[in-house]
Short mmCIF file of C-alpha atoms in Angstrom, two decimals:
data_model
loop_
_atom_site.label_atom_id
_atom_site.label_comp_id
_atom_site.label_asym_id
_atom_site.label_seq_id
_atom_site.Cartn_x
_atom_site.Cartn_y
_atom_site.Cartn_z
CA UNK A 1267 230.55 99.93 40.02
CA UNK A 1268 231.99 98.10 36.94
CA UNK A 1269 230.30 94.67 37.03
CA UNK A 1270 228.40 94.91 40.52
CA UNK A 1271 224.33 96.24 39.94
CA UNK A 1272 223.47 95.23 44.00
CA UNK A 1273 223.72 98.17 46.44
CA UNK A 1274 223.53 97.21 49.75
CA UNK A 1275 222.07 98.86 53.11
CA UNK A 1276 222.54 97.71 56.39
CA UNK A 1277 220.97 98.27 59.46
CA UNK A 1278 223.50 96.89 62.64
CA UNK A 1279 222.93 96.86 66.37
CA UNK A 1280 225.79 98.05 68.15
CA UNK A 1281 227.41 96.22 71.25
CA UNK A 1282 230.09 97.44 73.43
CA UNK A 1283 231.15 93.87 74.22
CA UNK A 1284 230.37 91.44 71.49
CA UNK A 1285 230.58 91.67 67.61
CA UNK A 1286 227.54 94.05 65.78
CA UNK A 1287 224.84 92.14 64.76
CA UNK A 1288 222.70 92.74 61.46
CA UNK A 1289 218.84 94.13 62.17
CA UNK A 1290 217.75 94.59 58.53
CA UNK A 1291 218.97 94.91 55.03
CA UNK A 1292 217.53 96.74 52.18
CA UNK A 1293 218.90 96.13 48.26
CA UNK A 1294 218.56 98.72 45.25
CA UNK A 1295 219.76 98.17 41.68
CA UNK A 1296 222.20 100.19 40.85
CA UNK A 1297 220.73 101.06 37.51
CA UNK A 1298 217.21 102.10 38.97
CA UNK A 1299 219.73 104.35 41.19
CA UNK A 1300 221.21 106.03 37.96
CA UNK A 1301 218.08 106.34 36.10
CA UNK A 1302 216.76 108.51 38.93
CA UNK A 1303 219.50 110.10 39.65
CA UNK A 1304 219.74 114.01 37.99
CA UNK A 1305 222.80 115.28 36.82
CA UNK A 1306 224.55 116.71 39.54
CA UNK A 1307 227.52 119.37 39.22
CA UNK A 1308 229.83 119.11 41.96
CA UNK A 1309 230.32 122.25 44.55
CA UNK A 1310 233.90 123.60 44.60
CA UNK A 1311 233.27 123.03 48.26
CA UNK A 1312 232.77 119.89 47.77
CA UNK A 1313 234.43 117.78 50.93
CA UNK A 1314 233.34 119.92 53.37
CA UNK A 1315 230.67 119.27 55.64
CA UNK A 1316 228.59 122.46 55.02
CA UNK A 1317 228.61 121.75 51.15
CA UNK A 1318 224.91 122.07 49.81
CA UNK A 1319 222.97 119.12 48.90
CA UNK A 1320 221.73 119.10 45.08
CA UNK A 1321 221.17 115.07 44.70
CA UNK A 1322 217.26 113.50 44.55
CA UNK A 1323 214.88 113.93 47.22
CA UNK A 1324 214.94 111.42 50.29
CA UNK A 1325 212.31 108.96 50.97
CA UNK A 1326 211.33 106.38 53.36
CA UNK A 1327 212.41 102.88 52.90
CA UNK A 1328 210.45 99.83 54.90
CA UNK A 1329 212.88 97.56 56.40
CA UNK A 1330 211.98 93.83 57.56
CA UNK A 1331 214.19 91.30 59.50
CA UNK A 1332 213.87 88.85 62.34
CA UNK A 1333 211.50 88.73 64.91
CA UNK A 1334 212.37 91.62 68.02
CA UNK A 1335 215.18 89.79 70.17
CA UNK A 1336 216.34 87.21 67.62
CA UNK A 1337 219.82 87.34 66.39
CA UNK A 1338 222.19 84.76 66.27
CA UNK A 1339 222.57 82.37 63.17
CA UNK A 1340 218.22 81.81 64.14
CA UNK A 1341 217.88 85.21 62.52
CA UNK A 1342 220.74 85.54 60.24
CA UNK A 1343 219.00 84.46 57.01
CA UNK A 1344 215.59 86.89 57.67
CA UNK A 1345 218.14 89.83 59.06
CA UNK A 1346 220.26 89.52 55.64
CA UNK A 1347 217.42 89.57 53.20
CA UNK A 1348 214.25 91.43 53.76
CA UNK A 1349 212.28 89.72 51.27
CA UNK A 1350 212.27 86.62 53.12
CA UNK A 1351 211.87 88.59 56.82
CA UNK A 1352 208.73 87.92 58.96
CA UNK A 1353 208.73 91.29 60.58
CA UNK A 1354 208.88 95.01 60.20
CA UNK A 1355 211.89 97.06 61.49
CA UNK A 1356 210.43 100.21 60.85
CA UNK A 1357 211.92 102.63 58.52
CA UNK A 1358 215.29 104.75 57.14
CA UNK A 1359 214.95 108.08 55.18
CA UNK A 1360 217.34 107.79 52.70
CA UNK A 1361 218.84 109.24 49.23
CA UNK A 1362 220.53 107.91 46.24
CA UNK A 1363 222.35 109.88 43.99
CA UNK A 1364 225.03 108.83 41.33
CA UNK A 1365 228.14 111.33 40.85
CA UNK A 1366 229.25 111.49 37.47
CA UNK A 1367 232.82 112.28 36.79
CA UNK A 1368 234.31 113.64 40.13
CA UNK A 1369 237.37 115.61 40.33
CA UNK A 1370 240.15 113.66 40.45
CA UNK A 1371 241.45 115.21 43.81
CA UNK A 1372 238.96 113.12 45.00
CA UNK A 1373 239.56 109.54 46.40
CA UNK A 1374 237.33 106.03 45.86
CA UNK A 1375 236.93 105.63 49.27
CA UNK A 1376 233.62 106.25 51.54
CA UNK A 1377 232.91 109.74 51.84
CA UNK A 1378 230.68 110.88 55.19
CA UNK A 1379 229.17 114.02 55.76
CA UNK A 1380 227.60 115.83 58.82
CA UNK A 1381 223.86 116.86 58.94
CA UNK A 1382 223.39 120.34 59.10
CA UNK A 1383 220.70 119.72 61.49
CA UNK A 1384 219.77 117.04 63.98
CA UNK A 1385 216.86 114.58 63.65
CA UNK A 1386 214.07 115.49 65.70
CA UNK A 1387 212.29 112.74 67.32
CA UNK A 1388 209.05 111.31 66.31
CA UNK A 1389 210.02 112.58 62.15
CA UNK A 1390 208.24 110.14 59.94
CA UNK A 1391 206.61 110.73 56.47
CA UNK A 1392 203.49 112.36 55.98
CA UNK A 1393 200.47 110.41 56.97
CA UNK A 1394 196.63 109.94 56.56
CA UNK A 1395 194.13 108.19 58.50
CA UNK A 1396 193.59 104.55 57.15
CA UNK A 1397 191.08 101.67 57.70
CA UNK A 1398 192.56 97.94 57.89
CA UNK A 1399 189.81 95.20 57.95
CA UNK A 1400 190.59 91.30 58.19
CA UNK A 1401 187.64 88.89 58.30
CA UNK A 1402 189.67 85.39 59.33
CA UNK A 1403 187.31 82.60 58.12
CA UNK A 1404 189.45 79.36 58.78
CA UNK A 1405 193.11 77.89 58.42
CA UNK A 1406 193.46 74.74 56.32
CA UNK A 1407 196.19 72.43 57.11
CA UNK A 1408 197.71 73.98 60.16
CA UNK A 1409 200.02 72.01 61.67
CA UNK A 1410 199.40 70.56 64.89
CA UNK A 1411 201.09 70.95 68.31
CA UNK A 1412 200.43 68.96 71.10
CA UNK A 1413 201.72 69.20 74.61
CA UNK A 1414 203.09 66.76 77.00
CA UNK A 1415 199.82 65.34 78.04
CA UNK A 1416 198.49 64.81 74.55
CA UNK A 1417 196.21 67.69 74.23
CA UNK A 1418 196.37 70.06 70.98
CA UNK A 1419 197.26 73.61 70.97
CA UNK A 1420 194.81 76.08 70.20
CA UNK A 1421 196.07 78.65 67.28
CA UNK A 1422 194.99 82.29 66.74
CA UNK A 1423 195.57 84.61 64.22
CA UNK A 1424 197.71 88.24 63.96
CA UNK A 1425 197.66 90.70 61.82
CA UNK A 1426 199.87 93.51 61.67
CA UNK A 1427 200.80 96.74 59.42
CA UNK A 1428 203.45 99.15 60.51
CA UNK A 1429 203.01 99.32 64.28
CA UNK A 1430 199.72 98.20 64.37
CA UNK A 1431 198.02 95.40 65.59
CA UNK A 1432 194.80 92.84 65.28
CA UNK A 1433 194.16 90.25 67.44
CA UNK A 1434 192.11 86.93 67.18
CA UNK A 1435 190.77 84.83 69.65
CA UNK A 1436 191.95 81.21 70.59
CA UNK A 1437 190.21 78.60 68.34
CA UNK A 1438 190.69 74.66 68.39
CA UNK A 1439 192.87 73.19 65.64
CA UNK A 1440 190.74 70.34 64.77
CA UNK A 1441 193.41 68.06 63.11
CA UNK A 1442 194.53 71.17 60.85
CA UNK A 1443 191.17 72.87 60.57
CA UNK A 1444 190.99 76.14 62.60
CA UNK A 1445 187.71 78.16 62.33
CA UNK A 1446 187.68 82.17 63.47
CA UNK A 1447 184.64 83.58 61.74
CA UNK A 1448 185.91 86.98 63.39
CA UNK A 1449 185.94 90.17 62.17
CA UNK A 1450 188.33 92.85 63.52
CA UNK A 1451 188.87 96.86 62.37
CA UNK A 1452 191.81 99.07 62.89
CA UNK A 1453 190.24 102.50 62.22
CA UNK A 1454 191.87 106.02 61.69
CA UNK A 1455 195.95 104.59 61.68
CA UNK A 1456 198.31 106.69 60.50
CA UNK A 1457 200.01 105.32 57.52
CA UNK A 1458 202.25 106.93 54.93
CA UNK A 1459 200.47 109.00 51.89
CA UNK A 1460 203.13 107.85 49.41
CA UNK A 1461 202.01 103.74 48.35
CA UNK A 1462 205.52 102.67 48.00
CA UNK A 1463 206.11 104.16 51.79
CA UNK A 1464 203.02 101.63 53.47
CA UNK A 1465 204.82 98.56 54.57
CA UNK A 1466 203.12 95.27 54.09
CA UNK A 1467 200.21 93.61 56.15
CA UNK A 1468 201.54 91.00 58.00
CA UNK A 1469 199.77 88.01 59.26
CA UNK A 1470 200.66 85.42 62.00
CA UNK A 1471 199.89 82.35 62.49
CA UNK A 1472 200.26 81.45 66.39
CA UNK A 1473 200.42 78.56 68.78
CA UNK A 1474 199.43 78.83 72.77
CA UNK A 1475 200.95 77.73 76.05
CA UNK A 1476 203.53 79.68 75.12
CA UNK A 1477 202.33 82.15 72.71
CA UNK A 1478 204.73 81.81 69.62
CA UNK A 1479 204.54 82.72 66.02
CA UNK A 1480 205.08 79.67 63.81
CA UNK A 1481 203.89 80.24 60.06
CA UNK A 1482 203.53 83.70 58.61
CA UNK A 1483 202.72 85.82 55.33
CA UNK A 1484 203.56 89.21 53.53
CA UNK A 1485 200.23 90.84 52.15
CA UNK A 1486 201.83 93.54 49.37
CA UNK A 1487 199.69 96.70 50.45
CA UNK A 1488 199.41 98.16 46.97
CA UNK A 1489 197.18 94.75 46.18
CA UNK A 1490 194.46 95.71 48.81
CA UNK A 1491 194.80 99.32 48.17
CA UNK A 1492 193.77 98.49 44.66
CA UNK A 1493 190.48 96.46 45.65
CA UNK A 1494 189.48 99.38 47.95
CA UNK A 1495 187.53 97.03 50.37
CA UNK A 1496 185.86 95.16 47.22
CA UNK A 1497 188.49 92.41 47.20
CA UNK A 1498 187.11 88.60 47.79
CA UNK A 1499 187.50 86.26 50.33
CA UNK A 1500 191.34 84.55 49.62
CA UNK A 1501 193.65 81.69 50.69
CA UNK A 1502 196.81 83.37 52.01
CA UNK A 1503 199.71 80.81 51.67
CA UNK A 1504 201.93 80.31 54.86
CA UNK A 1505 205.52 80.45 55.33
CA UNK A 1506 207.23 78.45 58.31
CA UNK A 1507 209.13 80.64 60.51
CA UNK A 1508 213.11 79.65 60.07
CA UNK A 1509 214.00 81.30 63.13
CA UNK A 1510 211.96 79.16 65.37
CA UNK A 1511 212.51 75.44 63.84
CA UNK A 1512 210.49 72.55 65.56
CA UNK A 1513 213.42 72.49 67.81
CA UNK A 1514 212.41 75.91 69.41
CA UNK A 1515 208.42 75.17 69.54
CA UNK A 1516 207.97 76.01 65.86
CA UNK A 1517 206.87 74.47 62.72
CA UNK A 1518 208.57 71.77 60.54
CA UNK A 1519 210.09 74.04 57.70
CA UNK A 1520 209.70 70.84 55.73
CA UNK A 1521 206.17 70.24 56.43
CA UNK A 1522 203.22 71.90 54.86
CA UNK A 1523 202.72 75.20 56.60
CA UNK A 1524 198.96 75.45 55.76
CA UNK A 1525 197.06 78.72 54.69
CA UNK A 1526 194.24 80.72 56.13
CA UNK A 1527 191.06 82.08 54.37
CA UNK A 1528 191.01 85.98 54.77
CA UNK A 1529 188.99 88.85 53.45
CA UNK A 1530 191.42 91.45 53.86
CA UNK A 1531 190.94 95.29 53.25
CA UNK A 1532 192.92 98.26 53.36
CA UNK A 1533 191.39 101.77 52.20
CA UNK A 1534 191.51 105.50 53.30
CA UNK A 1535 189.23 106.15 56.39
CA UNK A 1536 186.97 108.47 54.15
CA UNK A 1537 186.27 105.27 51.42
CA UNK A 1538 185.78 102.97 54.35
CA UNK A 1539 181.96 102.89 54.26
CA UNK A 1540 181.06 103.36 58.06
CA UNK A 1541 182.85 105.13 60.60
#
């Protein structure tokens, strides 16, 4: 690229009978692309689909997007850009290389090339065992749902990394003031070795009767990897959820979305300090 620095990966759900529809995105800078990128000399059997690969080593990239079964203009916004996305899509192994000075036989068009092998299923990156702890203390300023018959909605907590999954109990949202005082373990999950591989801890802020995710947050998982369980108590800012508006059962995105107190921690099983 000449003036563009933004490279662009998409992630699309195919339909036989309607338009594709965006899942996740991922962005790069093109300059942290050519900085890693070695100096490759091109095969003279270059074009062909058995040509050896000599660019940078693949790695896992996390991908985040909408909530699982919203599309539509709901999820357009969290399905475009990741860094604003409430949920984790799971993962793409992918490479980045930069060709310097190709042949000029060679057109500017998008080149594809056929593995030489198939994915097997179940490849992911290599893994160790990890604790996640989450000690939910109380939510200040949660907003307030009642139903038809004037009663409140009670609210519970989630917390998520990867594919797995805490749990609290129901607790009464006293006009915004929601007290847990539970602590929950997920013990021995497999998570990626490499830091930049972990996706982020997720946490959810729901509503009952029905059971929908209104406010959210993005816990970075290289911040609680650093405090190796020693981290304090914290008030984790909330985030409306755009794809359900008050409209659809969720929270005013104009309104204060509250934030939870949480002792979070997130630590190798061997530095977890009981089994």
């Amino acid at each position: 690229p000449t003036a563009a620095t933004r490279i662009t990966v998409g992630l699309w759900d195919y339909n036989s009978f309607s338009r594709d529809r965006p899942v996740a995105h991922l962005y790069l800078d093109y300059k942290d692309v050519l900085r890693n990128s070695s100096k490759i000399k091109l095969p003279r059997s270059f074009g062909l689909s058995r040509s050896p690969y000599q660019g940078p080593r693949p790695r896992w990239h996390n991908l985040y997007g909408a909530p699982l079964g919203v599309q539509g203009r709901r999820g357009a916004l969290q399905n475009r850009f990741g860094d604003e996305a409430s949920t984790y899509r799971g993962r793409a192994l992918l490479s980045f290389e930069v060709l310097e000075r190709p042949p000029a036989t060679v057109s500017t068009v998008a080149h594809s090339r056929a593995f030489r092998h198939k994915a097997m299923d179940g490849h992911a990156p290599a893994r160790m065992p990890y604790h996640l702890r989450c000690l939910a203390i109380l939510g200040s300023e949660i907003p307030v749902f009642r139903s038809p018959g004037g009663s409140t909605h009670k609210m519970r907590l989630v917390v998520t990394i990867g594919g797995h999954r805490l749990e609290y109990s129901w607790a009464k949202n006293e006009r915004g003031l929601v007290a847990w005082r539970e602590l929950q373990a997920a013990k021995s999950i497999q998570l990626p070795v490499l830091l930049e591989e972990i996706p982020d801890v997720c946490v959810y802020l729901q509503r009952c009767n029905p059971s929908l995710t209104v406010c959210y947050a993005r816990v970075p998982a290289a911040a609680l990897l650093k405090e190796q369980f020693r981290g304090p108590p914290r008030w984790v800012h909330l985030t409306p959820d755009a794809c359900r508006t008050r409209r659809n059962g969720g929270a005013d995105l104009a309104a204060n979305p509250g934030a939870v107190l949480l002792k979070l921690g997130l630590g190798l099983s061997e530095d977890a300090g009981y089994p």
